[in-house]
Every structure is written in C-alpha cells, then in structure tokens.
C-alpha cells in the first residue's frame, strides 16, 4: 500500500477551486451515509440537501470532477464515493502523527473514524518524559526528542498539533524540518509555515464565539418581535403612556 509520502493530491494541477475542495468532504460524508443504507442513486437536489449546499453549486463542483450524473436517474452513489475519495487522496494510506497527548490529543488518538477515511495514526508524541512508553489507543507515546526519527521511520507527511499555544510554533517548525508538509492545528494560535506547507486550523473557542454571536442576535430579534406585538402606547400630558390610553399625572387614591 502506498503511503502519503509518495503522492500528492492532483486537485491543484487539475484546477479544482479550493472552495470546491473544501466541499468534497461534505459530499463524501453524505454519500457514505447513503452507501451504508444501500441507496444506489441520488439526485443532485437530494445530495445537496444532505450536504448542506444548493444543488446548482453541487452540480458545478461535480463538473470539475468530470461527473455529470444521468438525467432522470441522478448520480451513482458508489461511483461518486470512489471518485471523491480518489480525488481527496483517500484511496491510499496516510500516516498521521499527533503531537501533544493531553486530553484532546488522546481523544483524537482514540477516534475510530480515521482508519475508515484513509488515515492511520502512526505515532503519538509528547514533551513530557513521564508519558514516554505510555500506551494511548494501543500506541506507545514517544518523546519529542525523537521527533525527527519518528517522522522519518513512519513516513509521516501529516502532523496534528494539540499542544498548548506557547509550544505550537516550535513543534510546527520541527515537523516541517522533519519533512511534514501538511499540518492540522488545534492549538489556539496562528502558525507561520514556509511555502509548500499546508495548515488547517481548528479553533473550538472561535466556533463557540461565532455561535454566541448568533444566539445573541436571535435573542435580540425575539425581543424586537415581542416589542412589536405589544399594544400601542399613547402619550400622556406628562409624557407617560399606558396600554389602555393616557395615564393621569396623579393616580387617584
């Protein structure tokens, strides 16, 4: 089986836009669910709904893959699963190294979905000497002193950083120097990498902050609707208003 060190995805050379590449995993996830239910074909409208995009955008994305479907029939699910998997480079083995085996790193190591999607956790690395040799998800943790050798021995080209933010850049530099060309960064910091190295950032706090913004906006909209539904208020001589008309300046005893 080939490893990730010997192959690079062909999407850039074929001119597939980055926005389309970012949506391919969404289509693949929806198609895999259909395949598991033994659904043979799917229309562009059904697949677009399942993937959370509009059907026109889906058809445009698939045109870059040379897949246009069959009028009145739709897309062949199994063929599309293969086609997208091949385009994303998931038909081969991609060894991954996770650096920083705290709670998040250990959780990722134990995640069972990597193997079914073409990724293999090949190495776990941590700076804590006490962690060395400790098995996590059946894989012994190795010390960062041996990072270069670990990357080379396992043919790793994808590194996952789950360290504290202060250590992330140094780990990134060492991964790049060891030959890693793609990095998934969970540390809440921006990494600087040379040309030819791809970084994808996952910041859970930012995602939560975005959700908080939407929650606040929805709360504001609900308050505005409630205000619109209130009875009209008429002015009183002293500026006060009441739902049933003018309020006297002095209420009777």
mmCIF file of N, CA, C and O in Angstrom, residues 169-214:
data_model
loop_
_atom_site.group_PDB
_atom_site.id
_atom_site.type_symbol
_atom_site.label_atom_id
_atom_site.label_comp_id
_atom_site.label_asym_id
_atom_site.label_seq_id
_atom_site.Cartn_x
_atom_site.Cartn_y
_atom_site.Cartn_z
ATOM 1 N N UNK A 169 4.266 26.692 17.757
ATOM 2 C CA UNK A 169 5.132 27.115 16.657
ATOM 3 C C UNK A 169 6.424 26.314 16.622
ATOM 4 O O UNK A 169 6.888 25.906 15.549
ATOM 5 N N UNK A 170 7.005 26.066 17.789
ATOM 6 C CA UNK A 170 8.232 25.278 17.830
ATOM 7 C C UNK A 170 7.991 23.862 17.323
ATOM 8 O O UNK A 170 8.797 23.314 16.561
ATOM 9 N N UNK A 171 6.873 23.271 17.725
ATOM 10 C CA UNK A 171 6.528 21.929 17.236
ATOM 11 C C UNK A 171 6.313 21.959 15.734
ATOM 12 O O UNK A 171 6.782 21.082 14.998
ATOM 13 N N UNK A 172 5.627 22.999 15.270
ATOM 14 C CA UNK A 172 5.392 23.147 13.835
ATOM 15 C C UNK A 172 6.711 23.220 13.071
ATOM 16 O O UNK A 172 6.896 22.534 12.052
ATOM 17 N N UNK A 173 7.633 24.021 13.558
ATOM 18 C CA UNK A 173 8.938 24.164 12.893
ATOM 19 C C UNK A 173 9.667 22.829 12.827
ATOM 20 O O UNK A 173 10.280 22.493 11.795
ATOM 21 N N UNK A 174 9.586 22.072 13.905
ATOM 22 C CA UNK A 174 10.283 20.776 13.930
ATOM 23 C C UNK A 174 9.608 19.787 12.989
ATOM 24 O O UNK A 174 10.289 18.992 12.324
ATOM 25 N N UNK A 175 8.298 19.815 12.919
ATOM 26 C CA UNK A 175 7.590 18.923 11.998
ATOM 27 C C UNK A 175 7.962 19.238 10.551
ATOM 28 O O UNK A 175 8.233 18.338 9.748
ATOM 29 N N UNK A 176 7.973 20.524 10.224
ATOM 30 C CA UNK A 176 8.315 20.927 8.863
ATOM 31 C C UNK A 176 9.752 20.540 8.530
ATOM 32 O O UNK A 176 10.046 20.029 7.440
ATOM 33 N N UNK A 177 10.657 20.770 9.472
ATOM 34 C CA UNK A 177 12.062 20.417 9.251
ATOM 35 C C UNK A 177 12.237 18.911 9.058
ATOM 36 O O UNK A 177 13.133 18.469 8.334
ATOM 37 N N UNK A 178 11.347 18.139 9.682
ATOM 38 C CA UNK A 178 11.435 16.679 9.567
ATOM 39 C C UNK A 178 10.787 16.156 8.291
ATOM 40 O O UNK A 178 10.891 14.966 7.995
ATOM 41 N N UNK A 179 10.112 17.043 7.540
ATOM 42 C CA UNK A 179 9.536 16.623 6.265
ATOM 43 C C UNK A 179 8.028 16.635 6.196
ATOM 44 O O UNK A 179 7.450 16.273 5.170
ATOM 45 N N UNK A 180 7.366 17.055 7.265
ATOM 46 C CA UNK A 180 5.908 17.116 7.257
ATOM 47 C C UNK A 180 5.469 18.294 6.385
ATOM 48 O O UNK A 180 5.990 19.406 6.520
ATOM 49 N N UNK A 181 4.522 18.054 5.497
ATOM 50 C CA UNK A 181 4.099 19.097 4.558
ATOM 51 C C UNK A 181 2.638 19.509 4.730
ATOM 52 O O UNK A 181 2.159 20.393 4.021
ATOM 53 N N UNK A 182 1.933 18.870 5.655
ATOM 54 C CA UNK A 182 0.551 19.264 5.954
ATOM 55 C C UNK A 182 0.342 19.190 7.460
ATOM 56 O O UNK A 182 0.737 18.206 8.099
ATOM 57 N N UNK A 183 -0.296 20.226 8.026
ATOM 58 C CA UNK A 183 -0.467 20.297 9.478
ATOM 59 C C UNK A 183 -1.908 20.660 9.812
ATOM 60 O O UNK A 183 -2.481 21.589 9.233
ATOM 61 N N UNK A 184 -2.476 19.914 10.745
ATOM 62 C CA UNK A 184 -3.787 20.234 11.304
ATOM 63 C C UNK A 184 -3.536 20.798 12.695
ATOM 64 O O UNK A 184 -3.035 20.092 13.577
ATOM 65 N N UNK A 185 -3.859 22.068 12.890
ATOM 66 C CA UNK A 185 -3.507 22.758 14.129
ATOM 67 C C UNK A 185 -4.724 22.972 15.018
ATOM 68 O O UNK A 185 -5.662 23.686 14.654
ATOM 69 N N UNK A 186 -4.707 22.370 16.203
ATOM 70 C CA UNK A 186 -5.757 22.570 17.193
ATOM 71 C C UNK A 186 -5.351 23.595 18.242
ATOM 72 O O UNK A 186 -6.177 23.987 19.061
ATOM 73 N N UNK A 187 -4.084 23.997 18.254
ATOM 74 C CA UNK A 187 -3.628 24.979 19.240
ATOM 75 C C UNK A 187 -4.208 26.350 18.883
ATOM 76 O O UNK A 187 -4.212 26.741 17.718
ATOM 77 N N UNK A 188 -4.684 27.108 19.890
ATOM 78 C CA UNK A 188 -5.291 28.416 19.610
ATOM 79 C C UNK A 188 -4.257 29.491 19.316
ATOM 80 O O UNK A 188 -4.079 30.444 20.071
ATOM 81 N N UNK A 189 -3.565 29.325 18.205
ATOM 82 C CA UNK A 189 -2.560 30.299 17.778
ATOM 83 C C UNK A 189 -2.364 30.162 16.283
ATOM 84 O O UNK A 189 -2.665 29.105 15.704
ATOM 85 N N UNK A 190 -1.880 31.214 15.652
ATOM 86 C CA UNK A 190 -1.620 31.203 14.211
ATOM 87 C C UNK A 190 -0.191 30.731 13.977
ATOM 88 O O UNK A 190 0.755 31.255 14.581
ATOM 89 N N UNK A 191 -0.029 29.757 13.097
ATOM 90 C CA UNK A 191 1.284 29.207 12.802
ATOM 91 C C UNK A 191 1.867 29.836 11.544
ATOM 92 O O UNK A 191 1.148 30.135 10.587
ATOM 93 N N UNK A 192 3.175 30.021 11.550
ATOM 94 C CA UNK A 192 3.893 30.510 10.380
ATOM 95 C C UNK A 192 4.618 29.336 9.736
ATOM 96 O O UNK A 192 5.390 28.630 10.406
ATOM 97 N N UNK A 193 4.352 29.112 8.450
ATOM 98 C CA UNK A 193 4.964 27.975 7.755
ATOM 99 C C UNK A 193 5.536 28.448 6.418
ATOM 100 O O UNK A 193 5.083 29.445 5.855
ATOM 101 N N UNK A 194 6.532 27.738 5.901
ATOM 102 C CA UNK A 194 7.110 28.123 4.607
ATOM 103 C C UNK A 194 6.200 27.742 3.440
ATOM 104 O O UNK A 194 5.221 27.006 3.613
ATOM 105 N N UNK A 195 6.530 28.247 2.283
ATOM 106 C CA UNK A 195 5.807 27.916 1.054
ATOM 107 C C UNK A 195 5.807 26.404 0.854
ATOM 108 O O UNK A 195 6.806 25.732 1.082
ATOM 109 N N UNK A 196 4.662 25.875 0.441
ATOM 110 C CA UNK A 196 4.562 24.445 0.181
ATOM 111 C C UNK A 196 4.050 23.634 1.346
ATOM 112 O O UNK A 196 3.822 22.431 1.205
ATOM 113 N N UNK A 197 3.856 24.268 2.497
ATOM 114 C CA UNK A 197 3.304 23.583 3.667
ATOM 115 C C UNK A 197 1.875 24.079 3.882
ATOM 116 O O UNK A 197 1.641 25.287 3.940
ATOM 117 N N UNK A 198 0.935 23.152 3.969
ATOM 118 C CA UNK A 198 -0.473 23.497 4.162
ATOM 119 C C UNK A 198 -0.850 23.371 5.636
ATOM 120 O O UNK A 198 -0.480 22.396 6.298
ATOM 121 N N UNK A 199 -1.581 24.372 6.138
ATOM 122 C CA UNK A 199 -2.047 24.354 7.529
ATOM 123 C C UNK A 199 -3.558 24.528 7.541
ATOM 124 O O UNK A 199 -4.099 25.428 6.890
ATOM 125 N N UNK A 200 -4.230 23.667 8.278
ATOM 126 C CA UNK A 200 -5.657 23.817 8.543
ATOM 127 C C UNK A 200 -5.805 24.029 10.040
ATOM 128 O O UNK A 200 -5.228 23.294 10.842
ATOM 129 N N UNK A 201 -6.575 25.056 10.408
ATOM 130 C CA UNK A 201 -6.710 25.411 11.826
ATOM 131 C C UNK A 201 -8.097 25.033 12.331
ATOM 132 O O UNK A 201 -9.110 25.323 11.692
ATOM 133 N N UNK A 202 -8.129 24.386 13.484
ATOM 134 C CA UNK A 202 -9.388 24.053 14.154
ATOM 135 C C UNK A 202 -9.368 24.740 15.513
ATOM 136 O O UNK A 202 -8.592 24.362 16.386
ATOM 137 N N UNK A 203 -10.182 25.779 15.680
ATOM 138 C CA UNK A 203 -10.226 26.522 16.943
ATOM 139 C C UNK A 203 -11.634 26.437 17.502
ATOM 140 O O UNK A 203 -12.547 27.128 17.038
ATOM 141 N N UNK A 204 -11.817 25.582 18.500
ATOM 142 C CA UNK A 204 -13.143 25.354 19.061
ATOM 143 C C UNK A 204 -13.692 26.602 19.733
ATOM 144 O O UNK A 204 -14.898 26.865 19.693
ATOM 145 N N UNK A 205 -12.817 27.406 20.361
ATOM 146 C CA UNK A 205 -13.300 28.605 21.045
ATOM 147 C C UNK A 205 -13.855 29.614 20.049
ATOM 148 O O UNK A 205 -14.857 30.285 20.323
ATOM 149 N N UNK A 206 -13.231 29.727 18.880
ATOM 150 C CA UNK A 206 -13.741 30.644 17.864
ATOM 151 C C UNK A 206 -15.112 30.196 17.373
ATOM 152 O O UNK A 206 -16.027 31.002 17.189
ATOM 153 N N UNK A 207 -15.263 28.886 17.159
ATOM 154 C CA UNK A 207 -16.561 28.375 16.709
ATOM 155 C C UNK A 207 -17.643 28.654 17.750
ATOM 156 O O UNK A 207 -18.773 29.026 17.411
ATOM 157 N N UNK A 208 -17.299 28.502 19.031
ATOM 158 C CA UNK A 208 -18.267 28.792 20.084
ATOM 159 C C UNK A 208 -18.596 30.285 20.129
ATOM 160 O O UNK A 208 -19.749 30.669 20.363
ATOM 161 N N UNK A 209 -17.599 31.126 19.911
ATOM 162 C CA UNK A 209 -17.845 32.566 19.905
ATOM 163 C C UNK A 209 -18.771 32.964 18.757
ATOM 164 O O UNK A 209 -19.635 33.839 18.912
ATOM 165 N N UNK A 210 -18.614 32.322 17.620
ATOM 166 C CA UNK A 210 -19.495 32.595 16.484
ATOM 167 C C UNK A 210 -20.923 32.176 16.820
ATOM 168 O O UNK A 210 -21.894 32.885 16.517
ATOM 169 N N UNK A 211 -21.063 31.016 17.468
ATOM 170 C CA UNK A 211 -22.393 30.568 17.880
ATOM 171 C C UNK A 211 -22.989 31.532 18.905
ATOM 172 O O UNK A 211 -24.196 31.804 18.880
ATOM 173 N N UNK A 212 -22.157 32.048 19.812
ATOM 174 C CA UNK A 212 -22.645 33.015 20.801
ATOM 175 C C UNK A 212 -23.165 34.273 20.118
ATOM 176 O O UNK A 212 -24.184 34.845 20.532
ATOM 177 N N UNK A 213 -22.476 34.711 19.065
ATOM 178 C CA UNK A 213 -22.932 35.876 18.305
ATOM 179 C C UNK A 213 -24.329 35.634 17.741
ATOM 180 O O UNK A 213 -25.219 36.484 17.842
ATOM 181 N N UNK A 214 -24.516 34.452 17.138
ATOM 182 C CA UNK A 214 -25.820 34.143 16.545
ATOM 183 C C UNK A 214 -26.902 34.014 17.616
ATOM 184 O O UNK A 214 -28.050 34.429 17.405
#
